[in-house]
CSV table of C-alpha atoms in Angstrom, one decimal:
chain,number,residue,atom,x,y,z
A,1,UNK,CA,0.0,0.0,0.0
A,2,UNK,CA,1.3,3.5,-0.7
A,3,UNK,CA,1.9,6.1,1.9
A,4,UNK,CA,-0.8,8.3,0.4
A,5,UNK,CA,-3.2,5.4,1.0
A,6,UNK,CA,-1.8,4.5,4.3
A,7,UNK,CA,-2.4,8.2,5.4
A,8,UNK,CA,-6.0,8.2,4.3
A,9,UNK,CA,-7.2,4.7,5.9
A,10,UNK,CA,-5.3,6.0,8.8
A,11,UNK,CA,-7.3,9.7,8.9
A,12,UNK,CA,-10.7,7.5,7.6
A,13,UNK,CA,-9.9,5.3,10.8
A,14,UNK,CA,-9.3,8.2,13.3
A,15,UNK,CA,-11.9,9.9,12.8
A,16,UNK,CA,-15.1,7.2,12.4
A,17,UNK,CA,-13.5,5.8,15.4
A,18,UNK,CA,-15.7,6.5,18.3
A,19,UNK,CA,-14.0,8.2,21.6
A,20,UNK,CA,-13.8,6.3,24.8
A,21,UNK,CA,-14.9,9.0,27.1
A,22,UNK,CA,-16.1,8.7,31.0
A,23,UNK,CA,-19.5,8.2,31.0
A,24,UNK,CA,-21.9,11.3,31.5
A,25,UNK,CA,-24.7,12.0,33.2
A,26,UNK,CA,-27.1,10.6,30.8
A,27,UNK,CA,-25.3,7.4,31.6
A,28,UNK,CA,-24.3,7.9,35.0
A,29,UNK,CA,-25.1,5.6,38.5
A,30,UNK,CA,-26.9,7.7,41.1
A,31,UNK,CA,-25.8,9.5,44.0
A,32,UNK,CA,-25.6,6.5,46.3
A,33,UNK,CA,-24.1,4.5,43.3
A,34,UNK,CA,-26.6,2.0,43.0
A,35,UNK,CA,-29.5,3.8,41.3
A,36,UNK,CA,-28.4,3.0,37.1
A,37,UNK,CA,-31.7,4.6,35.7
A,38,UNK,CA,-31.1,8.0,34.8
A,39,UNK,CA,-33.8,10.5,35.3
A,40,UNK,CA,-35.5,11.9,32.0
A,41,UNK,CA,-35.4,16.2,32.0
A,42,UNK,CA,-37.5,18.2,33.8
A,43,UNK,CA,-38.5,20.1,30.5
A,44,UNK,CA,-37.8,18.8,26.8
A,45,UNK,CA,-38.6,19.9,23.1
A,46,UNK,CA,-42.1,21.2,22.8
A,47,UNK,CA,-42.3,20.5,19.2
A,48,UNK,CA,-45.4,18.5,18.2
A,49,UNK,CA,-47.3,20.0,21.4
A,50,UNK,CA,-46.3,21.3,24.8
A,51,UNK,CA,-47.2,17.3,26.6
A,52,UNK,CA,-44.4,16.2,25.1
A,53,UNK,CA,-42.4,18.2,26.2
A,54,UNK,CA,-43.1,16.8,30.1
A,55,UNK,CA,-41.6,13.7,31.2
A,56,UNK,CA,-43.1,10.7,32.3
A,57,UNK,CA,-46.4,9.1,30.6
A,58,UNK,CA,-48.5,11.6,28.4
A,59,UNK,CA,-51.9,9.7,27.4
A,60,UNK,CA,-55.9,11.0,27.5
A,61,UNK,CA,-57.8,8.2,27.8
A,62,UNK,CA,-61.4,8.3,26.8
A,63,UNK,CA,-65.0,6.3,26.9
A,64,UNK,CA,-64.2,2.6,25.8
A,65,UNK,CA,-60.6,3.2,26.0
A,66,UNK,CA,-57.9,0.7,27.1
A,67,UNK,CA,-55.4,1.1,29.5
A,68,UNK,CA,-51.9,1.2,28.3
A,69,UNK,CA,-49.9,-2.2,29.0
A,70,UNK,CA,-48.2,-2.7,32.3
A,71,UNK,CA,-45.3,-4.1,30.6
A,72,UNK,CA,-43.5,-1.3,29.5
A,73,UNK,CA,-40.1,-0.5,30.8
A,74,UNK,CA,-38.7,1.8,27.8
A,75,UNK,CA,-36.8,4.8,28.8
A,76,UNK,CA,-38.7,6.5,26.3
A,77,UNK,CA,-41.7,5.1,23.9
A,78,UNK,CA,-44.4,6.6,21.2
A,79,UNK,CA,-47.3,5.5,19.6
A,80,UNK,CA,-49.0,7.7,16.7
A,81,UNK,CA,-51.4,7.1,13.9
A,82,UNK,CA,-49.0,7.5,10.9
A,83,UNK,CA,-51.2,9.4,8.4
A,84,UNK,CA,-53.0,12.0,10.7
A,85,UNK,CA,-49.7,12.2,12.4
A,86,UNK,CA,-51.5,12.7,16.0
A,87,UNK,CA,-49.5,11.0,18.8
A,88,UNK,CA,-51.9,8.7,20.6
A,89,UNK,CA,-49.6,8.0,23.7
A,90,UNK,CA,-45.7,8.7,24.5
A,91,UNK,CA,-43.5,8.7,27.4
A,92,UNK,CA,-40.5,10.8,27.7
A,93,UNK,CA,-40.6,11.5,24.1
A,94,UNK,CA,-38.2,14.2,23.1
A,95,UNK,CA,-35.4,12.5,26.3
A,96,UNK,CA,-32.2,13.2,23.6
A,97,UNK,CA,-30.5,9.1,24.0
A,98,UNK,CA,-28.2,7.1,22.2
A,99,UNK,CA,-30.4,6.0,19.0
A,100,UNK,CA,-28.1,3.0,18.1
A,101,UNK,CA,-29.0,1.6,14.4
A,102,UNK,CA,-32.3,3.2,14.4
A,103,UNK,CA,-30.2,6.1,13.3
A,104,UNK,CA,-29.5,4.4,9.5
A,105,UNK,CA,-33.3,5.4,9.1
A,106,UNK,CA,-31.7,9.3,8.6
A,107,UNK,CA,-29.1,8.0,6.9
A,108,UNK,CA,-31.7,6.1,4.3
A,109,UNK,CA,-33.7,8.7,4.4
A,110,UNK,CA,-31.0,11.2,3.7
A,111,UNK,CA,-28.9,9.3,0.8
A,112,UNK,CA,-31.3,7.2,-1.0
A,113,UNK,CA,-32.2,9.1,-3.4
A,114,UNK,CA,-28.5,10.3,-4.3
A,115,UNK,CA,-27.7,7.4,-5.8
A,116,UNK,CA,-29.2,5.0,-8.6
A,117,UNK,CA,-29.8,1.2,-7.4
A,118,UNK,CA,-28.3,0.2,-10.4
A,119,UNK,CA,-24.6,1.9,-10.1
A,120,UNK,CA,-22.0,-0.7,-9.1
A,121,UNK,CA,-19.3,0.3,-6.7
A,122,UNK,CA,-15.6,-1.5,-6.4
A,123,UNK,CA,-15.0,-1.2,-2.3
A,124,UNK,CA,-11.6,0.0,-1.1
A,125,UNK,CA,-9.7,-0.8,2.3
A,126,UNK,CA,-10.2,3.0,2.9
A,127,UNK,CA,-14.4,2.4,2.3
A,128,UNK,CA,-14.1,0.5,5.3
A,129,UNK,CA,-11.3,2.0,7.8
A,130,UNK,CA,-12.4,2.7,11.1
A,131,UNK,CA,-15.4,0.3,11.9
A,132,UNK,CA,-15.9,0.6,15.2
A,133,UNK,CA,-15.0,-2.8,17.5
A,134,UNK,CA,-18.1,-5.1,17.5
A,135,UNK,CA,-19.8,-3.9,14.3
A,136,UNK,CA,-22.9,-5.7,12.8
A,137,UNK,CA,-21.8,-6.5,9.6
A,138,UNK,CA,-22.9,-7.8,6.0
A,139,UNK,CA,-20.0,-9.3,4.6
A,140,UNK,CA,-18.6,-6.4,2.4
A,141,UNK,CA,-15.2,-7.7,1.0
A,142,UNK,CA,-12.4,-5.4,-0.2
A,143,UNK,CA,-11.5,-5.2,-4.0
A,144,UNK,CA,-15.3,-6.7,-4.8
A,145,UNK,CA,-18.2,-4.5,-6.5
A,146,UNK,CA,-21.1,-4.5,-5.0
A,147,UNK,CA,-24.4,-2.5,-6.8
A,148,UNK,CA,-25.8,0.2,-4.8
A,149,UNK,CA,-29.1,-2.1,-4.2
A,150,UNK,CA,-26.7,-4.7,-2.5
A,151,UNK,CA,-25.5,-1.9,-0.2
A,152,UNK,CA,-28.7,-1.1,0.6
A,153,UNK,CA,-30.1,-4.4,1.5
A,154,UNK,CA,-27.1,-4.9,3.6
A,155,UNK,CA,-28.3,-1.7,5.7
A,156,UNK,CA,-31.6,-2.8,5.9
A,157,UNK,CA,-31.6,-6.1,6.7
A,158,UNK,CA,-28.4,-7.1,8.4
A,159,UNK,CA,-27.8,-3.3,9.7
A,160,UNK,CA,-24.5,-3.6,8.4
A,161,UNK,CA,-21.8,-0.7,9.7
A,162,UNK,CA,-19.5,-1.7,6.2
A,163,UNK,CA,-22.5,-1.3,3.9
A,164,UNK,CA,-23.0,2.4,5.8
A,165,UNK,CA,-19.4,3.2,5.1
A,166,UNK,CA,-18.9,2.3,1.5
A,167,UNK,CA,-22.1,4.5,1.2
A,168,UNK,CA,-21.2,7.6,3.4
A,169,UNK,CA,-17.6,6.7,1.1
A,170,UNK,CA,-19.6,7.1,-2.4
A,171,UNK,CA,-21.2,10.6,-0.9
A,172,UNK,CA,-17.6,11.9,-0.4
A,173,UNK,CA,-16.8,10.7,3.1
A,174,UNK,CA,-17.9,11.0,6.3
A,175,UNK,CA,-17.7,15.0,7.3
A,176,UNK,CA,-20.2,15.4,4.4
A,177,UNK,CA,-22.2,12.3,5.0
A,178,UNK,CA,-22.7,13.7,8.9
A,179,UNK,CA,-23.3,17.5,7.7
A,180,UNK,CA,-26.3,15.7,5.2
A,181,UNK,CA,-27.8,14.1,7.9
A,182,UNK,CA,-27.9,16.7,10.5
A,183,UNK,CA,-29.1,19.5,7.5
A,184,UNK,CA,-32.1,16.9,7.0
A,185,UNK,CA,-32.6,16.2,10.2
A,186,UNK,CA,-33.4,19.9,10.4
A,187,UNK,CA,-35.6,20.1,7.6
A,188,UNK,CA,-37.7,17.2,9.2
A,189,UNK,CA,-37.9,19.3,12.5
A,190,UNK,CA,-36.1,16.3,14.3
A,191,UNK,CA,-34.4,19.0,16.7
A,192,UNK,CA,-33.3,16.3,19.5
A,193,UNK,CA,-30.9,14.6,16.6
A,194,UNK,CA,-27.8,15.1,16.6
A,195,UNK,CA,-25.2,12.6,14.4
A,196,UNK,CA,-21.8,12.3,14.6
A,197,UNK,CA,-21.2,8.2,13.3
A,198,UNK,CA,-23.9,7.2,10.5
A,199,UNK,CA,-23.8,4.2,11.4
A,200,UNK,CA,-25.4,4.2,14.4
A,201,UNK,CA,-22.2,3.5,16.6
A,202,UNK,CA,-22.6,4.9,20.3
A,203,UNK,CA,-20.0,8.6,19.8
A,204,UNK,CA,-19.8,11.2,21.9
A,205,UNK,CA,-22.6,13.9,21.5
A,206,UNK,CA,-24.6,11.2,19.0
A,207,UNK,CA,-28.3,11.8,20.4
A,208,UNK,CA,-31.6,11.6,19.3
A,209,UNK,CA,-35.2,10.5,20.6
A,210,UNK,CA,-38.7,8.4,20.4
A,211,UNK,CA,-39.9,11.2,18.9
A,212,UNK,CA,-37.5,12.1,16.4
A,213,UNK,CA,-37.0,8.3,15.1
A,214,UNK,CA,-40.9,8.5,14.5
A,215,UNK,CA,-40.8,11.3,12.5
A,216,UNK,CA,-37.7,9.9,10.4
A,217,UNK,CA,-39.6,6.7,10.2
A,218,UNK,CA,-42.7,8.7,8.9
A,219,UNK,CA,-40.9,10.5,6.0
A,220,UNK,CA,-39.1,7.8,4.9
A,221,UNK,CA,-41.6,5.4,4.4
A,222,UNK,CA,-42.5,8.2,1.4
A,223,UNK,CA,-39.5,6.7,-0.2
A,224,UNK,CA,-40.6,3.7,-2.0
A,225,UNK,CA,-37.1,2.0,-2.1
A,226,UNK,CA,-36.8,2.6,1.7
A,227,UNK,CA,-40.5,1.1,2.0
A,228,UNK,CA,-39.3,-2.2,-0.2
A,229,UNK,CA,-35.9,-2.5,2.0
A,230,UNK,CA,-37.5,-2.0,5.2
A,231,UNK,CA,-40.1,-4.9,4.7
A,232,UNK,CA,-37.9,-7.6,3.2
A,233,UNK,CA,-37.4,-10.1,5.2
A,234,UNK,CA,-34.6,-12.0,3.8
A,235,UNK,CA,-32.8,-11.9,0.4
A,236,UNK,CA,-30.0,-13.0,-1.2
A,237,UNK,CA,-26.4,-11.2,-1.4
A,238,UNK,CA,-23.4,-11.4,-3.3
A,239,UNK,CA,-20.1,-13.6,-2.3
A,240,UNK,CA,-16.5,-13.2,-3.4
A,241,UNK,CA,-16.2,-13.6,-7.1
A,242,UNK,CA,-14.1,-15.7,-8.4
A,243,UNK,CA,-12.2,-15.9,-11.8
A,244,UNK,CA,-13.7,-18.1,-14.1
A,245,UNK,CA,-17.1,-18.9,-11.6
A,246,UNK,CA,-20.0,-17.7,-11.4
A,247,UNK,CA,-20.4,-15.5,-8.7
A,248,UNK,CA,-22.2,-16.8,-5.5
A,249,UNK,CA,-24.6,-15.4,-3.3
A,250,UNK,CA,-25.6,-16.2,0.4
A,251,UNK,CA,-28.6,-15.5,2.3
A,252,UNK,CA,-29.2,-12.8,4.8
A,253,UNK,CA,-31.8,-11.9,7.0
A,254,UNK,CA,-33.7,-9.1,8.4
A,255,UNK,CA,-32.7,-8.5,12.2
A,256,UNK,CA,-36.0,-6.9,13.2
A,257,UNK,CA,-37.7,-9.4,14.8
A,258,UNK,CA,-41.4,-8.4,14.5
A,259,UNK,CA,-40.9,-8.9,10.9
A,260,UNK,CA,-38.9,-12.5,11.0
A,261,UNK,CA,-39.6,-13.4,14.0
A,262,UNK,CA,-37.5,-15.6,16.5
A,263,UNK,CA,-37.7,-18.3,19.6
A,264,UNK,CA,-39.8,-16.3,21.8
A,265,UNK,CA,-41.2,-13.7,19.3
A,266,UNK,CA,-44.2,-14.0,16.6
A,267,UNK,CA,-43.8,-12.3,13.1
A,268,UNK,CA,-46.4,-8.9,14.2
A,269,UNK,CA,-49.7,-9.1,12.2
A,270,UNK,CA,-49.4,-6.4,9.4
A,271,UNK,CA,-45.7,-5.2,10.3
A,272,UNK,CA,-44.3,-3.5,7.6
A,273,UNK,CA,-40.7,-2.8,9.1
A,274,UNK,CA,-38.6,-0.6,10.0
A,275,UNK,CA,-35.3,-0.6,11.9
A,276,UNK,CA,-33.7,-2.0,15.1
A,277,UNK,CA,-31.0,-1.8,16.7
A,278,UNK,CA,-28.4,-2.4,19.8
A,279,UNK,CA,-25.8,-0.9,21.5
A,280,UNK,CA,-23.9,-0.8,24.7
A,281,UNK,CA,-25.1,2.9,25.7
A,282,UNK,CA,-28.5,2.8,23.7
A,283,UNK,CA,-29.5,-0.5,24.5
A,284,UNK,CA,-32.4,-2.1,22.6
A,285,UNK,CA,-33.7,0.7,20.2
A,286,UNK,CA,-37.2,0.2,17.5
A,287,UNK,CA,-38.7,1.4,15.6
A,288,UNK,CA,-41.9,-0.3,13.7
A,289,UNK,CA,-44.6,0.4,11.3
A,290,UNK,CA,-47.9,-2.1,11.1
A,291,UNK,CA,-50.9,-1.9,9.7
A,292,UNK,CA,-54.8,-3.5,10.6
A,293,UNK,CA,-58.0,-2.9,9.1
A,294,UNK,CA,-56.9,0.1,7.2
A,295,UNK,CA,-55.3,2.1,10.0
A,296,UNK,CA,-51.3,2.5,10.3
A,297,UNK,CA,-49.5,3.1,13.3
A,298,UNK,CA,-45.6,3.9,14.2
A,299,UNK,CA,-44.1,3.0,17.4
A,300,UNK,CA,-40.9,3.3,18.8
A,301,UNK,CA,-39.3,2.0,21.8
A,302,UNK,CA,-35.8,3.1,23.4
A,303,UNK,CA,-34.0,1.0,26.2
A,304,UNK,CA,-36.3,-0.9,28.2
A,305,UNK,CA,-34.7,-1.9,31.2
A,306,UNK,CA,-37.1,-5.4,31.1
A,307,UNK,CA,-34.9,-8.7,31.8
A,308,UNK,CA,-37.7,-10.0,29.3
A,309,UNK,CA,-35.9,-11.6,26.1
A,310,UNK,CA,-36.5,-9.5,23.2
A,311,UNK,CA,-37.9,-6.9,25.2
A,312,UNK,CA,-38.2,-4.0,22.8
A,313,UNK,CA,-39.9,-5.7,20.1
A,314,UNK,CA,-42.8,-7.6,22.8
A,315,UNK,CA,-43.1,-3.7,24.5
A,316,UNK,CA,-43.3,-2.3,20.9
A,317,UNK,CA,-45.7,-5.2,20.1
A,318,UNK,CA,-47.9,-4.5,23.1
A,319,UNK,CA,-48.1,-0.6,22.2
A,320,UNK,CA,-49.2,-1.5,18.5
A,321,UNK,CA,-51.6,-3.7,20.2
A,322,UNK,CA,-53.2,-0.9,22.6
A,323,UNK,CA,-52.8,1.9,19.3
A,324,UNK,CA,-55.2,-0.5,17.1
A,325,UNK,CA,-57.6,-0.7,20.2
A,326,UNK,CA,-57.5,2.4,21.6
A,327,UNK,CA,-57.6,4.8,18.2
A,328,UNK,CA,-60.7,6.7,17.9
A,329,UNK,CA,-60.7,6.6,21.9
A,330,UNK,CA,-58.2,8.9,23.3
A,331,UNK,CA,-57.7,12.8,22.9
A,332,UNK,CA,-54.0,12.8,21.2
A,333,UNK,CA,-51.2,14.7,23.3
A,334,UNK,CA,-49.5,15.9,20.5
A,335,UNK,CA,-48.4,15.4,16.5
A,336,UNK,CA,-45.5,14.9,14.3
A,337,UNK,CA,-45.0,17.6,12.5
A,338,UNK,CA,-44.3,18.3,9.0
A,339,UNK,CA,-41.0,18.8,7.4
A,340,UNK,CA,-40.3,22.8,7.6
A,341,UNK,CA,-40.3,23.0,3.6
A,342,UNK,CA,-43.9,22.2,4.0
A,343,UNK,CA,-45.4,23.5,6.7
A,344,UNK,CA,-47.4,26.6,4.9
A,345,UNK,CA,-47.9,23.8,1.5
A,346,UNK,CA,-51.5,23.7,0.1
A,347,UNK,CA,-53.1,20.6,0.3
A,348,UNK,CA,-55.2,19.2,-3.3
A,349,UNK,CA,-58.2,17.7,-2.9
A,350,UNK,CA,-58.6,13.8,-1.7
A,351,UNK,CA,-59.5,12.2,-5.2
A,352,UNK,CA,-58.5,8.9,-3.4
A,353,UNK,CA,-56.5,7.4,-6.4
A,354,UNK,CA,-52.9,7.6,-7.2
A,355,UNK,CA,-51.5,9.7,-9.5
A,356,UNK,CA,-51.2,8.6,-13.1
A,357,UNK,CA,-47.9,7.6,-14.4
A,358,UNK,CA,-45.5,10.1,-15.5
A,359,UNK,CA,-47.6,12.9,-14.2
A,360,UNK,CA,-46.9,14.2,-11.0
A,361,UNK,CA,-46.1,10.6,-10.2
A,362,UNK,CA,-44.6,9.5,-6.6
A,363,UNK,CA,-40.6,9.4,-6.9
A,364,UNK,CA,-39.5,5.8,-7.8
A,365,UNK,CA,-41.6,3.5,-8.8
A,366,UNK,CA,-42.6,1.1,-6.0
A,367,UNK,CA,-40.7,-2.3,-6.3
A,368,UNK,CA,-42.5,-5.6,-5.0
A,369,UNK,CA,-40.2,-7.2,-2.4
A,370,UNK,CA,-38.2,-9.8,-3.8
A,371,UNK,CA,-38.2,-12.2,-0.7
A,372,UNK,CA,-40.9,-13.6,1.1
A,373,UNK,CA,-43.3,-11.6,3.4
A,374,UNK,CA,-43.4,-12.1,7.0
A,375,UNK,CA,-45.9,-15.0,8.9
A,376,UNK,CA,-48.1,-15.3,5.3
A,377,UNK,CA,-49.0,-11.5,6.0
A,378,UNK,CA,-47.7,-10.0,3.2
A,379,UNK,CA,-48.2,-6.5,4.0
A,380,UNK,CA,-45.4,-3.6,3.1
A,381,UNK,CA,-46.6,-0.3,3.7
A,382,UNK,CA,-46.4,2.2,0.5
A,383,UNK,CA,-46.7,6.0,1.4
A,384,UNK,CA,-45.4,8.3,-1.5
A,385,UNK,CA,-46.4,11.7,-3.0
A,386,UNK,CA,-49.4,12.1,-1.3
A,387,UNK,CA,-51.4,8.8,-1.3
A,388,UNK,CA,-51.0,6.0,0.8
A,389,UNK,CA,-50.4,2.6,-0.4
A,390,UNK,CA,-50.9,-0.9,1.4
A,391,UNK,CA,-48.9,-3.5,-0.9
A,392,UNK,CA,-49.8,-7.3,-0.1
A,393,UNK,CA,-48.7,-10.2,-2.9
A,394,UNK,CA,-47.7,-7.5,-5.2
A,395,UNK,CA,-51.0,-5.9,-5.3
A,396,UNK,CA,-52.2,-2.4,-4.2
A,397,UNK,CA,-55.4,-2.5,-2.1
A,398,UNK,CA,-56.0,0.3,-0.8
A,399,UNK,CA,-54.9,4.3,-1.9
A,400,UNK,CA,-55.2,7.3,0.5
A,401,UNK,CA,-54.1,10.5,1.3
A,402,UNK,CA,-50.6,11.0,2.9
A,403,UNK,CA,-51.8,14.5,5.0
A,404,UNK,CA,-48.1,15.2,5.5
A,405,UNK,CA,-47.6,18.3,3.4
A,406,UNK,CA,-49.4,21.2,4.5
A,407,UNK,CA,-51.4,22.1,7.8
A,408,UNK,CA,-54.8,22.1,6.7
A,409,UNK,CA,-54.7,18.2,6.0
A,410,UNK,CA,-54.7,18.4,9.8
A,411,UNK,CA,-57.1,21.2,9.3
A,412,UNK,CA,-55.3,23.7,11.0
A,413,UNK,CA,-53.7,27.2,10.1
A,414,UNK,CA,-50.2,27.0,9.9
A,415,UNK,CA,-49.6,29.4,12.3
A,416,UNK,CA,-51.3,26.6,14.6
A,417,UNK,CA,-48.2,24.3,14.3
A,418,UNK,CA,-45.6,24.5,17.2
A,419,UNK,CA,-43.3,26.6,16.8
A,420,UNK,CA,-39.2,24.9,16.5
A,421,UNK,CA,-36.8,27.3,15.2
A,422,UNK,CA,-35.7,28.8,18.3
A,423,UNK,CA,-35.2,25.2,19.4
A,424,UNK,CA,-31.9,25.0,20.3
A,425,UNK,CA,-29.8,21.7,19.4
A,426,UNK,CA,-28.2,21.1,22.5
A,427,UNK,CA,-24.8,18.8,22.8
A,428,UNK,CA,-25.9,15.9,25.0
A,429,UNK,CA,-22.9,13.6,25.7
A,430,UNK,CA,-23.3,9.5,25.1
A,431,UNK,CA,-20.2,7.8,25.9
A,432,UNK,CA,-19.4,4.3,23.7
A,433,UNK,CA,-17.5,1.2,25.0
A,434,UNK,CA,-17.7,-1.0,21.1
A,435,UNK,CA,-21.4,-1.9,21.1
A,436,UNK,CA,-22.7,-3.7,18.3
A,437,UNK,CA,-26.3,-1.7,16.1
């Protein structure tokens, strides 16, 4: 290897390296030393309504209503009705905290569309310098091409660190991959984010929140390749390639559980994705979309502190269980708001049917999922340019409005939304010991 390249893996690998800092408060024992659960903030974000911004549980029940589960040990959890956008329940829901993989939803959502699934890519030793110790990985292998649909499959499905690093490589390297994130972050009004590794990796000051993964979740399920990635359960990817043989492939799975399932955990009725993930700091992050009887609902779930194996996908489970039951029941405590491009956007009328090809048509075109669906439910949720789309065995069945751009599809002035731009984006310090998103 020349010097030049030795110098660059060696820059690439100082600074995607996370620091090993001493642990701050957010992370902190108590006073007496024995006390490990650290207290949420007195007073957080008010974007998407002033409840939110208290800590503890935030929930108006009404008549008929159910309870909310009393297994539910998240340090911070929300459950909202993804086309209104209203917030049925949440606890803690802007507390800034280590988001471990969930975080490749912004970086989906942020570089999918820079880059055609078609364009092939030959990976470098300096695409992958600097993978933090105990990375999930796909299998990405030095001096091998891999197309940019393969890339994102590993992301997806196996939440693979090296498929995030050829990518953030391809969009000219990691200071420009973080300032893309943050910059859309702050279009989506995701104020409590703030990103420092892409890949999720526990770093120093890398913070976001229940809230803030929701309303990633929301806007990129408008993408339909992030829709067809984050529903496939399993697929094939490619091996080494070998002179003179045909190139292999080997089978790789999806690591969210509600959508494969596992020993202990049921495939969820009508899950449509979308990320997971683990660290040492963050603990057991989630974030899921589902669908039943032609209402959607996102939930996400941040560190339970259950001894319950595969706690964060049976407490997310439970809160898509009490969101089905208890919508049309309870006042909501607050709403994910709209991406600050559209906040004053006019809204057209609800025709209910898509728009026609090649005519104000939804970006992409969106592609059936090559692998099998989950538990014979075959749902992936569609949501682009304004309708809503529920896909099952390749087939649409049923269109609707996505009310995301504008307030009056909530049918309120725009001067009615919260307002965020004096919302300051805080440091908040998360310290990181080689955990694994």
């Amino acid at each position: 290897m020349s010097a030049s390249k030795k110098t660059a893996c060696a820059v690439a690998a100082a600074v995607f390296l996370p620091l090993v800092v001493a642990a701050p408060a957010a992370y902190a024992d108590g006073k007496d030393g024995k006390d490990k659960q650290p207290k949420p903030p007195a007073v957080m974000s008010t974007v998407g309504g002033a409840l939110l911004s208290k800590p503890g549980t935030q929930v108006r029940l009404g008549a008929g209503a159910p309870v909310l589960p009393k297994e539910l040990s998240g340090r911070s959890w929300i459950v909202a009705d993804a086309e209104s956008g209203q917030v049925l329940a949440a606890h803690n829901a802007h507390w800034r905290l280590a988001p471990a993989s969930t975080l490749k939803m912004l970086f989906a959502d942020t570089l999918l569309p820079k880059f055609s699934r078609t364009q092939n890519h030959l990976v470098t030793s300096a695409d992958l310098a600097g993978m933090g110790v105990g990375s999930s990985l796909v299998g990405i292998k030095e001096k091998q091409s891999y197309s940019v649909h393969d890339l994102w499959l590993g992301v997806f499905l196996r939440s693979g660190n090296d498929a995030v690093h050829v990518l953030t490589s391809m969009n000219n390297g990691l200071r420009q991959t973080v300032k893309d994130m943050n910059d859309h972050a702050a279009e989506l009004q995701a104020l409590d984010t703030n990103v420092v590794s892409p890949d999720g990796y526990d770093a120093p000051g890398q913070v976001s929140s229940a809230y803030d993964l929701t309303l990633i979740a929301r806007n990129g399920m408008r993408k339909a390749d992030f829709r067809e990635y984050a529903a496939t359960p399993r697929a094939a990817f490619p091996g080494e390639a070998k002179p003179g043989k045909k190139r292999e492939t080997f089978e790789i799975q999806n690591t969210n559980r509600l959508l494969t399932g596992d020993i202990g955990v049921a495939p969820y009725q009508g899950i449509a994705g979308v990320k997971n993930g683990n660290t040492t700091h963050a603990g057991a992050t989630f974030t899921g979309v589902a669908e039943r009887n032609g209402r959607v609902l996102l939930v996400t779930v941040m560190n339970p502190s259950s001894k319950e194996q595969h706690a964060v996908y049976k407490e997310a489970a439970r809160l898509l269980d009490w969101g089905f039951a208890a919508s049309g029941k309870v006042t909501p405590v607050g709403e994910l708001v709209p991406p600050r491009s559209e906040r004053t956007a006019t809204t057209a009328p609800d025709e209910g049917t898509a728009p026609a090809p090649g005519k104000n048509a939804p970006e992409g075109q969106v592609h059936a999922a090559a692998a099998e669906r989950s538990g014979g439910v075959g749902i992936a949720l569609a949501i682009a340019g304004g309708v809503l789309v529920l896909l099952a065995a390749g087939v649409f069945l049923v269109n609707r409005r996505w009310p995301l751009a504008g307030a009056a599809a909530r049918g309120r002035r725009p001067g009615d939304l919260p307002e965020s731009g004096a919302e300051s984006r805080t440091k908040a310090e998360s310290a990181s010991d080689g955990g694994t998103p």
